[in-house]
Coordinates of C-alpha atoms in Angstrom, one line a residue:
Chain A
M1 CA 0.4 20.2 -14.3
T2 CA 3.1 17.7 -15.2
N3 CA 2.4 14.1 -16.2
D4 CA 4.8 12.1 -14.0
L5 CA 2.5 9.2 -14.4
Y6 CA 4.5 6.4 -12.8
E7 CA 4.6 8.0 -9.3
V8 CA 0.9 8.8 -9.6
K9 CA 0.2 5.2 -10.5
T10 CA 2.3 3.6 -7.7
G11 CA 1.1 6.4 -5.4
L12 CA -2.4 4.9 -5.3
A13 CA -0.9 1.5 -4.4
E14 CA 1.0 3.2 -1.6
M15 CA -2.4 4.4 -0.2
L16 CA -3.8 0.9 -0.2
K17 CA -1.0 -0.5 1.9
G18 CA -1.9 -2.4 5.1
G19 CA -5.3 -2.9 3.7
V20 CA -7.6 -5.5 2.1
I21 CA -8.9 -5.4 -1.4
M22 CA -12.1 -7.6 -1.8
D23 CA -13.7 -9.2 -4.9
V24 CA -17.3 -8.2 -5.2
T25 CA -20.0 -9.1 -7.8
T26 CA -22.9 -6.9 -6.8
P27 CA -23.3 -3.3 -5.4
K28 CA -24.7 -4.9 -2.2
Q29 CA -21.4 -6.9 -1.7
A30 CA -19.4 -3.8 -2.5
E31 CA -21.2 -2.0 0.3
I32 CA -20.6 -4.9 2.7
A33 CA -16.9 -4.8 1.8
E34 CA -16.6 -1.0 2.3
K35 CA -18.5 -1.2 5.6
A36 CA -16.1 -4.0 6.7
G37 CA -13.1 -1.6 6.0
A38 CA -11.9 -2.7 2.6
V39 CA -9.5 -0.2 1.0
A40 CA -10.7 -1.1 -2.5
V41 CA -13.0 -3.5 -4.2
M42 CA -12.5 -5.6 -7.3
A43 CA -15.6 -5.6 -9.4
L44 CA -16.2 -8.9 -11.3
E45 CA -19.1 -10.9 -12.6
R46 CA -18.2 -14.1 -10.8
I47 CA -15.7 -14.7 -8.0
P48 CA -12.8 -17.0 -9.0
A49 CA -14.3 -20.1 -7.2
D50 CA -17.4 -19.8 -9.4
I51 CA -15.4 -19.2 -12.6
R52 CA -13.5 -22.4 -11.8
R53 CA -16.8 -24.3 -11.1
D54 CA -18.7 -23.0 -14.2
G55 CA -16.0 -23.3 -16.8
G56 CA -16.4 -21.6 -20.2
I57 CA -14.7 -18.3 -21.2
A58 CA -14.4 -15.7 -18.4
R59 CA -14.3 -12.1 -19.8
A60 CA -14.2 -8.6 -18.5
S61 CA -17.4 -7.6 -16.6
D62 CA -20.5 -5.8 -18.0
P63 CA -19.9 -2.0 -17.8
K64 CA -23.4 -1.6 -16.3
M65 CA -22.4 -3.8 -13.3
I66 CA -19.1 -1.9 -12.9
K67 CA -20.9 1.4 -12.9
E68 CA -23.4 0.3 -10.3
I69 CA -20.5 -0.8 -8.0
Q70 CA -18.7 2.5 -8.6
A71 CA -21.9 4.3 -7.6
A72 CA -22.3 2.2 -4.5
V73 CA -18.9 2.9 -2.8
S74 CA -16.5 5.7 -2.2
I75 CA -13.3 3.6 -2.1
P76 CA -11.3 2.8 -5.3
V77 CA -12.9 0.3 -7.7
M78 CA -10.7 -2.1 -9.6
A79 CA -11.7 -4.4 -12.4
K80 CA -10.1 -7.3 -14.4
C81 CA -9.4 -7.7 -18.0
R82 CA -8.1 -10.8 -19.8
I83 CA -4.3 -11.2 -20.2
G84 CA -3.3 -9.4 -23.5
H85 CA -6.8 -8.0 -24.1
F86 CA -5.9 -4.3 -24.5
A87 CA -9.4 -3.5 -25.9
E88 CA -11.0 -4.7 -22.7
A89 CA -8.5 -2.6 -20.8
Q90 CA -9.3 0.5 -22.9
I91 CA -13.0 0.0 -22.1
L92 CA -12.2 -0.2 -18.3
E93 CA -10.1 3.0 -18.7
A94 CA -13.1 4.7 -20.4
L95 CA -15.2 3.7 -17.3
E96 CA -12.6 5.4 -15.1
I97 CA -11.7 2.3 -13.2
D98 CA -9.1 3.1 -10.6
Y99 CA -6.9 0.1 -11.2
I100 CA -6.9 -2.5 -13.9
D101 CA -6.0 -6.1 -13.0
E102 CA -4.6 -7.9 -16.1
S103 CA -5.6 -11.2 -14.6
E104 CA -5.1 -14.9 -15.0
V105 CA -8.5 -15.4 -13.4
L106 CA -10.1 -14.6 -16.7
T107 CA -9.4 -16.6 -19.9
P108 CA -6.3 -15.2 -21.6
A109 CA -6.8 -13.4 -24.9
D110 CA -3.2 -13.6 -26.0
E111 CA -0.8 -16.4 -25.2
A112 CA 2.3 -14.5 -26.5
N113 CA 1.9 -10.9 -25.4
H114 CA 0.7 -9.1 -22.3
I115 CA -0.7 -5.6 -22.5
W116 CA 1.7 -2.7 -23.1
K117 CA 0.6 -0.9 -19.9
H118 CA 2.6 2.2 -20.4
D119 CA 0.0 3.3 -23.0
F120 CA -2.6 3.7 -20.3
K121 CA -3.2 6.5 -17.7
T122 CA -4.9 4.0 -15.5
P123 CA -2.5 2.0 -13.3
F124 CA -2.3 -1.8 -13.7
V125 CA -1.7 -4.6 -11.3
C126 CA -0.4 -7.9 -12.6
G127 CA 0.2 -11.3 -11.0
A128 CA 3.5 -13.1 -10.8
T129 CA 4.8 -16.4 -9.6
N130 CA 8.5 -15.5 -9.5
L131 CA 10.8 -12.4 -9.8
A132 CA 11.4 -12.6 -13.5
E133 CA 7.7 -12.6 -14.3
A134 CA 7.2 -9.7 -11.9
L135 CA 10.0 -7.7 -13.6
R136 CA 8.6 -8.4 -17.1
R137 CA 5.2 -7.1 -16.0
I138 CA 6.9 -4.0 -14.5
G139 CA 8.9 -3.6 -17.7
E140 CA 5.5 -3.4 -19.6
G141 CA 4.3 -0.8 -17.1
A142 CA 2.6 -2.6 -14.2
A143 CA 2.6 -0.2 -11.2
L144 CA 1.8 -3.0 -8.7
I145 CA 2.6 -6.7 -8.4
R146 CA 0.7 -9.4 -6.6
T147 CA 1.4 -13.0 -6.1
K148 CA -0.8 -15.1 -8.4
G149 CA -1.3 -17.9 -5.9
E150 CA -4.0 -20.3 -7.1
P151 CA -7.3 -18.2 -7.4
G152 CA -10.6 -19.6 -6.2
T153 CA -9.1 -22.4 -4.1
G154 CA -9.0 -20.9 -0.6
N155 CA -5.7 -22.7 -0.4
I156 CA -2.7 -20.5 0.6
V157 CA 0.0 -22.9 -0.5
E158 CA 0.7 -21.4 -4.0
A159 CA 0.7 -17.7 -2.8
V160 CA 3.2 -18.8 -0.2
R161 CA 5.3 -20.5 -2.8
H162 CA 5.2 -17.4 -5.1
M163 CA 6.0 -14.9 -2.3
R164 CA 8.9 -17.0 -1.0
T165 CA 10.2 -17.5 -4.5
I166 CA 10.2 -13.8 -5.2
N167 CA 11.9 -13.0 -1.9
M168 CA 14.6 -15.7 -2.4
E169 CA 15.3 -14.5 -5.9
M170 CA 15.6 -10.9 -4.8
A171 CA 18.0 -11.9 -2.0
H172 CA 20.0 -13.9 -4.5
L173 CA 20.3 -10.9 -6.9
S174 CA 21.5 -8.6 -4.2
K175 CA 24.4 -10.9 -3.5
L176 CA 25.7 -10.8 -7.1
R177 CA 28.6 -8.8 -8.4
A178 CA 27.9 -6.1 -11.0
D179 CA 29.6 -8.1 -13.7
E180 CA 27.2 -11.0 -13.0
L181 CA 24.0 -9.1 -13.4
M182 CA 23.7 -9.1 -17.2
A183 CA 24.0 -12.9 -17.2
A184 CA 21.3 -13.0 -14.5
A185 CA 19.0 -10.8 -16.6
K186 CA 19.7 -13.1 -19.6
N187 CA 18.9 -16.3 -17.6
M188 CA 15.8 -14.8 -16.0
G189 CA 14.5 -13.3 -19.3
A190 CA 13.9 -10.0 -17.4
P191 CA 14.8 -6.4 -18.4
F192 CA 18.4 -5.6 -17.3
H193 CA 17.6 -2.2 -15.8
L194 CA 15.1 -3.7 -13.5
V195 CA 17.3 -6.6 -12.5
D196 CA 20.1 -4.1 -11.7
Q197 CA 17.6 -2.0 -9.7
V198 CA 16.5 -5.0 -7.6
A199 CA 20.1 -6.0 -7.0
K200 CA 20.9 -2.5 -5.7
T201 CA 17.8 -2.0 -3.5
G202 CA 16.9 -5.5 -2.5
K203 CA 13.2 -4.9 -3.3
L204 CA 10.7 -4.6 -6.1
P205 CA 10.5 -1.1 -7.7
V206 CA 6.7 -1.2 -7.1
P207 CA 4.6 -2.3 -4.2
N208 CA 4.2 -6.0 -3.7
F209 CA 0.7 -7.3 -2.6
S210 CA -0.6 -10.9 -2.3
A211 CA -3.5 -12.7 -3.9
G212 CA -4.7 -16.2 -4.6
G213 CA -6.0 -18.5 -1.8
I214 CA -6.3 -16.2 1.2
A215 CA -9.3 -17.3 3.3
T216 CA -8.7 -16.5 6.9
P217 CA -7.1 -13.8 9.1
A218 CA -4.2 -16.1 9.7
D219 CA -3.7 -16.4 6.0
A220 CA -3.5 -12.6 5.7
S221 CA -1.0 -12.5 8.6
L222 CA 1.1 -15.2 7.0
M223 CA 1.4 -13.4 3.7
M224 CA 2.1 -10.0 5.4
Q225 CA 4.8 -11.6 7.5
L226 CA 6.3 -13.0 4.3
G227 CA 6.5 -9.5 2.9
A228 CA 3.1 -8.7 1.3
E229 CA 2.1 -5.1 1.8
T230 CA -1.6 -5.5 1.2
I231 CA -4.0 -8.5 0.7
F232 CA -6.4 -9.3 -2.1
V233 CA -9.2 -11.6 -1.0
G234 CA -11.2 -13.1 -3.8
S235 CA -13.5 -16.0 -3.0
G236 CA -12.4 -16.1 0.7
I237 CA -15.0 -13.6 1.9
F238 CA -18.2 -14.3 -0.1
K239 CA -17.7 -18.1 0.0
S240 CA -17.4 -18.1 3.8
E241 CA -20.3 -18.8 6.1
E242 CA -20.4 -15.3 7.7
S243 CA -19.1 -12.9 5.0
S244 CA -19.4 -9.7 6.9
L245 CA -17.6 -11.1 10.0
M246 CA -14.9 -12.7 7.9
A247 CA -14.4 -9.4 5.9
K248 CA -14.0 -7.4 9.1
A249 CA -11.6 -9.9 10.6
I250 CA -9.3 -10.0 7.6
V251 CA -9.2 -6.2 7.6
Q252 CA -8.1 -6.2 11.2
A253 CA -5.6 -8.9 10.5
A254 CA -3.9 -6.9 7.8
T255 CA -3.2 -4.2 10.4
F256 CA -2.3 -6.4 13.3
Y257 CA -0.6 -9.1 11.3
D258 CA 2.4 -9.2 13.6
K259 CA 0.4 -9.4 16.9
P260 CA -0.5 -13.0 17.7
D261 CA -2.6 -12.1 20.8
K262 CA -4.7 -9.8 18.7
L263 CA -5.0 -12.3 15.9
A264 CA -6.3 -14.9 18.3
E265 CA -9.1 -12.5 19.3
I266 CA -9.8 -11.5 15.7
S267 CA -10.0 -15.2 14.5
E268 CA -12.6 -16.2 17.1
G269 CA -16.1 -17.3 16.1
L270 CA -16.0 -16.4 12.5
G271 CA -18.0 -19.4 11.3
K272 CA -16.8 -21.6 8.5
A273 CA -14.1 -20.3 6.1
M274 CA -14.6 -21.3 2.5
K275 CA -14.3 -25.0 1.9
G276 CA -11.4 -24.8 -0.5
L277 CA -9.6 -27.1 -2.8
D278 CA -6.4 -29.1 -2.5
M279 CA -4.0 -28.6 -5.3
S280 CA -4.3 -32.4 -6.2
E281 CA -8.0 -31.8 -7.0
I282 CA -7.0 -29.4 -9.8
T283 CA -5.9 -30.8 -13.2
P284 CA -2.9 -29.1 -14.8
D285 CA -5.0 -27.3 -17.4
E286 CA -7.2 -25.9 -14.6
R287 CA -4.3 -24.1 -13.0
M288 CA -4.9 -20.4 -13.4
Q289 CA -1.4 -19.5 -12.2
D290 CA 0.1 -21.0 -15.4
R291 CA -1.8 -18.5 -17.6
G292 CA 0.5 -15.7 -18.8
W293 CA 4.3 -15.8 -18.4
Chain B
M1 CA 20.0 18.3 5.7
E2 CA 22.0 18.4 9.0
P3 CA 20.1 16.8 11.9
R4 CA 19.5 19.3 14.7
P5 CA 20.4 18.4 18.3
E6 CA 16.8 19.3 19.3
Y7 CA 15.6 16.3 17.3
D8 CA 17.4 13.8 19.5
D9 CA 14.6 13.4 22.1
L10 CA 11.7 13.8 19.8
T11 CA 9.4 10.9 18.8
I12 CA 6.8 11.5 16.1
G13 CA 3.9 9.1 16.2
V14 CA 2.5 7.9 12.9
V15 CA -1.0 6.3 12.9
A16 CA -0.2 2.9 11.4
L17 CA -3.6 1.3 10.9
Q18 CA -3.6 1.6 7.1
G19 CA -2.1 3.7 4.3
S20 CA 1.2 5.5 3.7
F21 CA 2.5 5.3 7.3
A22 CA 5.8 3.7 6.4
K23 CA 6.5 6.5 3.9
H24 CA 5.9 9.2 6.7
A25 CA 8.3 7.3 9.0
Y26 CA 10.8 7.3 6.2
S27 CA 10.4 11.0 5.6
M28 CA 11.1 11.7 9.3
G29 CA 14.0 9.2 9.4
R30 CA 15.6 11.2 6.6
L31 CA 15.6 14.2 8.9
G32 CA 17.2 12.2 11.6
I33 CA 14.0 12.1 13.6
K34 CA 12.6 9.0 15.4
S35 CA 9.1 7.9 14.7
R36 CA 6.8 5.3 16.3
A37 CA 3.9 3.4 14.9
V38 CA 0.7 4.2 16.7
R39 CA -1.8 1.3 16.6
E40 CA -3.1 1.2 20.2
P41 CA -4.2 3.9 22.7
G42 CA -1.1 3.3 24.9
D43 CA 1.1 4.4 22.0
L44 CA -0.3 8.0 22.2
K45 CA 1.4 8.5 25.6
L46 CA 4.9 7.9 24.1
I47 CA 4.9 10.6 21.4
D48 CA 5.5 14.3 20.9
A49 CA 3.4 14.8 17.8
L50 CA 1.2 12.8 15.5
I51 CA 0.9 12.1 11.8
L52 CA -2.3 10.9 10.1
P53 CA -1.2 9.4 6.8
G54 CA -2.9 9.1 3.5
G55 CA -5.0 6.0 2.8
E56 CA -8.7 5.3 2.9
S57 CA -10.6 7.5 5.3
T58 CA -13.4 4.9 5.5
T59 CA -11.0 2.1 6.5
M60 CA -9.2 4.4 9.0
T61 CA -12.5 5.4 10.7
L62 CA -13.5 1.8 11.1
L63 CA -10.2 0.7 12.5
L64 CA -9.9 3.7 14.9
E65 CA -13.3 3.0 16.3
Q66 CA -12.9 -0.8 16.5
E67 CA -9.6 -0.5 18.3
G68 CA -10.9 2.0 20.8
M69 CA -8.5 4.6 19.4
W70 CA -11.0 7.3 18.3
E71 CA -11.8 8.8 21.8
P72 CA -8.2 8.7 23.2
M73 CA -6.9 10.2 20.0
N74 CA -9.5 12.9 20.0
E75 CA -8.4 13.8 23.5
A76 CA -4.7 13.6 22.7
L77 CA -5.3 16.0 19.7
E78 CA -6.4 18.7 22.1
T79 CA -2.7 19.2 22.9
L80 CA -0.6 17.2 20.4
P81 CA 0.7 18.9 17.2
V82 CA -0.7 16.9 14.2
F83 CA 0.1 16.6 10.5
G84 CA -2.5 15.0 8.2
T85 CA -2.1 14.2 4.6
C86 CA -5.0 13.4 2.2
A87 CA -7.2 10.9 4.1
G88 CA -5.6 12.3 7.3
A89 CA -6.6 15.8 6.4
I90 CA -10.2 14.7 5.8
L91 CA -10.3 13.2 9.3
L92 CA -8.9 16.3 11.0
G93 CA -11.4 18.7 9.5
Q94 CA -15.1 19.4 10.4
Q95 CA -17.5 16.4 10.2
I96 CA -18.3 15.7 6.5
D97 CA -21.7 14.7 5.3
D98 CA -20.8 11.0 5.0
E99 CA -21.6 8.5 7.8
R100 CA -18.7 6.3 6.7
V101 CA -16.1 8.8 7.9
R102 CA -15.8 10.3 11.4
C103 CA -13.9 13.6 11.7
F104 CA -12.0 15.1 14.6
N105 CA -13.0 18.8 14.0
K106 CA -9.5 20.0 14.8
I107 CA -9.2 22.5 11.9
E108 CA -11.9 24.6 10.4
Y109 CA -12.8 23.4 6.9
T110 CA -15.0 20.7 5.5
A111 CA -13.2 18.3 3.2
E112 CA -14.8 17.1 -0.1
R113 CA -13.5 13.5 -0.7
N114 CA -12.2 12.6 -4.2
A115 CA -12.9 16.1 -5.3
Y116 CA -10.8 15.9 -8.4
G117 CA -12.4 12.7 -9.5
R118 CA -11.2 9.1 -9.7
Q119 CA -7.6 7.8 -10.1
I120 CA -7.5 8.8 -13.8
E121 CA -7.6 12.5 -12.6
S122 CA -4.7 12.0 -10.1
F123 CA -1.6 14.1 -11.0
S124 CA 1.6 15.6 -9.8
T125 CA 2.6 19.3 -10.1
S126 CA 5.1 21.8 -8.8
L127 CA 3.9 24.1 -5.9
I128 CA 5.5 27.2 -4.5
M129 CA 5.3 27.7 -0.7
P130 CA 7.4 30.8 0.0
S131 CA 6.6 30.9 3.7
L132 CA 8.1 27.4 4.2
L133 CA 10.6 26.6 1.4
D134 CA 13.1 28.3 -0.8
H135 CA 12.4 25.8 -3.5
D136 CA 9.4 24.4 -5.4
F137 CA 7.8 21.4 -3.9
H138 CA 6.9 18.4 -6.2
A139 CA 3.4 17.5 -5.0
I140 CA 1.6 14.2 -5.8
F141 CA -2.2 14.3 -5.7
I142 CA -3.9 10.9 -5.5
R143 CA -7.8 10.9 -5.6
A144 CA -7.3 14.1 -3.5
P145 CA -9.8 16.0 -1.5
K146 CA -10.5 19.7 -1.7
F147 CA -11.0 21.9 1.4
R148 CA -14.3 23.8 1.4
D149 CA -15.7 26.5 3.8
I150 CA -12.3 27.3 5.1
S151 CA -12.4 29.6 8.2
P152 CA -10.4 32.9 8.0
K153 CA -8.5 31.6 11.1
V154 CA -6.9 29.0 8.8
L155 CA -3.5 29.9 7.3
Q156 CA -3.2 29.0 3.6
L157 CA 0.4 28.0 3.0
A158 CA 0.1 26.7 -0.6
V159 CA -2.5 26.8 -3.4
F160 CA -3.0 24.8 -6.6
G161 CA -5.0 26.9 -9.0
A162 CA -7.9 28.3 -6.9
D163 CA -7.6 25.5 -4.4
P164 CA -5.7 25.8 -1.1
V165 CA -3.8 22.6 -0.7
L166 CA -1.6 23.1 2.4
L167 CA -3.2 24.6 5.5
R168 CA -2.4 25.4 9.1
Q169 CA -4.4 26.3 12.1
G170 CA -2.4 26.5 15.3
K171 CA -0.8 23.1 15.9
V172 CA -2.7 21.4 13.0
L173 CA -1.0 21.1 9.6
V174 CA -2.7 19.4 6.6
A175 CA -2.0 18.7 3.0
S176 CA -4.4 17.4 0.4
F177 CA -1.4 15.9 -1.5
H178 CA 1.3 13.5 -0.4
P179 CA 4.6 15.0 0.8
E180 CA 5.5 11.5 2.1
L181 CA 5.7 10.1 -1.4
T182 CA 8.6 12.4 -2.5
E183 CA 12.2 12.5 -1.5
D184 CA 11.8 16.1 -0.2
S185 CA 11.3 16.2 3.5
G186 CA 10.8 20.0 3.5
I187 CA 7.2 20.0 4.7
H188 CA 7.9 17.4 7.4
K189 CA 10.8 19.7 8.5
Y190 CA 8.5 22.7 8.7
F191 CA 6.1 20.7 10.8
V192 CA 8.8 19.7 13.3
D193 CA 10.7 23.0 13.4
E194 CA 7.8 25.4 13.4
I195 CA 5.0 23.5 15.1
V196 CA 6.3 20.6 17.2
L197 CA 9.5 22.2 18.6
K198 CA 7.8 25.6 19.1
S199 CA 4.9 24.2 21.0
R200 CA 7.0 22.3 23.5

């Protein structure tokens, strides 16, 4: 048995493509998510909207709760650790979590350094707001990138901004001459070998998912049409009026994201989506997307 | 690999509800073979063979049933050659003892889901499959199933340790690993040359 870890780490992300990963806080919610067709669940103590409301320090979840969720479902279970908090990540690995999210939703533990993710056998997903940030995380060993968006808002505007930014920056790199790439890497503050790879292939070296503000089937379709390969839904499901209906509908939308007729059917009669927040209602120090670099 | 003229009028359907469907299409494309995403019952009429990709068998079951695909596909699989990987292999076997997953009973084994454990137990390894390939195959196992209660009618084309991992019964080919994740289209070529073309 060889240990070609990277392909094994990105391999699981490949299996999640075209699917929906749902935030859950109890085994009951995990079962609802699995029954609705989620490809994975993210186990956390409070969904981002509640973390935002409650304030205080948000940390990795209680192992007891994580284990109960692992026991409740057969799909992969992910969990979040604080940015830079490699001890929380080690605990999540000991719990055999399937994917660790080094997440801006929790209060950062280190403002200078992210986790050196190559040290772990468990794959990591990290958020990014632009290409340079994505490549720094991949350089540290992330096997999956997602847009940060603005978690817990039910507002898609930031996820759109981040996805479009990453796409535009990749398109720009692919137009550069070889002798311009080192300067590009310097200006971006991103590892040269990854800048070079994106310039050659026109895409990220790992799968690219979307998170942060997705609240309806149309939001899921929008992000997938912009290039997301899978959707994370945080507060959008369990803050909606009819969680189970909304969950099912977003799962269908991730498959039929390019079929407007089908999306019209899927979107019908789902009850109220989560209320959501306009970006102007959030003060600069409440912006989760600015955590990490 | 040189494209064969017999490939020109072939279309391989890839069930594209969720999972590694794009990778399977890419593996076929590398052989010069057309593929078509299968998401609705009508798509089944336009293909010469079917691939059930890796992904989550629970999600695929739900989407197949919701989209009215399960029955037409079950019927189509009476005649269509089919290749299933990982979750696809679980769905093609005998019904498992798990109400979240509905199986097609097209090949005689019962799959055990996530039999190696969680993601931390996922791995890659080198397999020999002398009846198919003149080289070793780099196989990636992701939360892979194991095949239990395999009928003697099922051909075992590759094993990993004590576990058969590539099986064939008639027009049904299954792998518990992910040939679609590697740059080697050897197993896809075997499926087309030895199963799809020979059953036309």
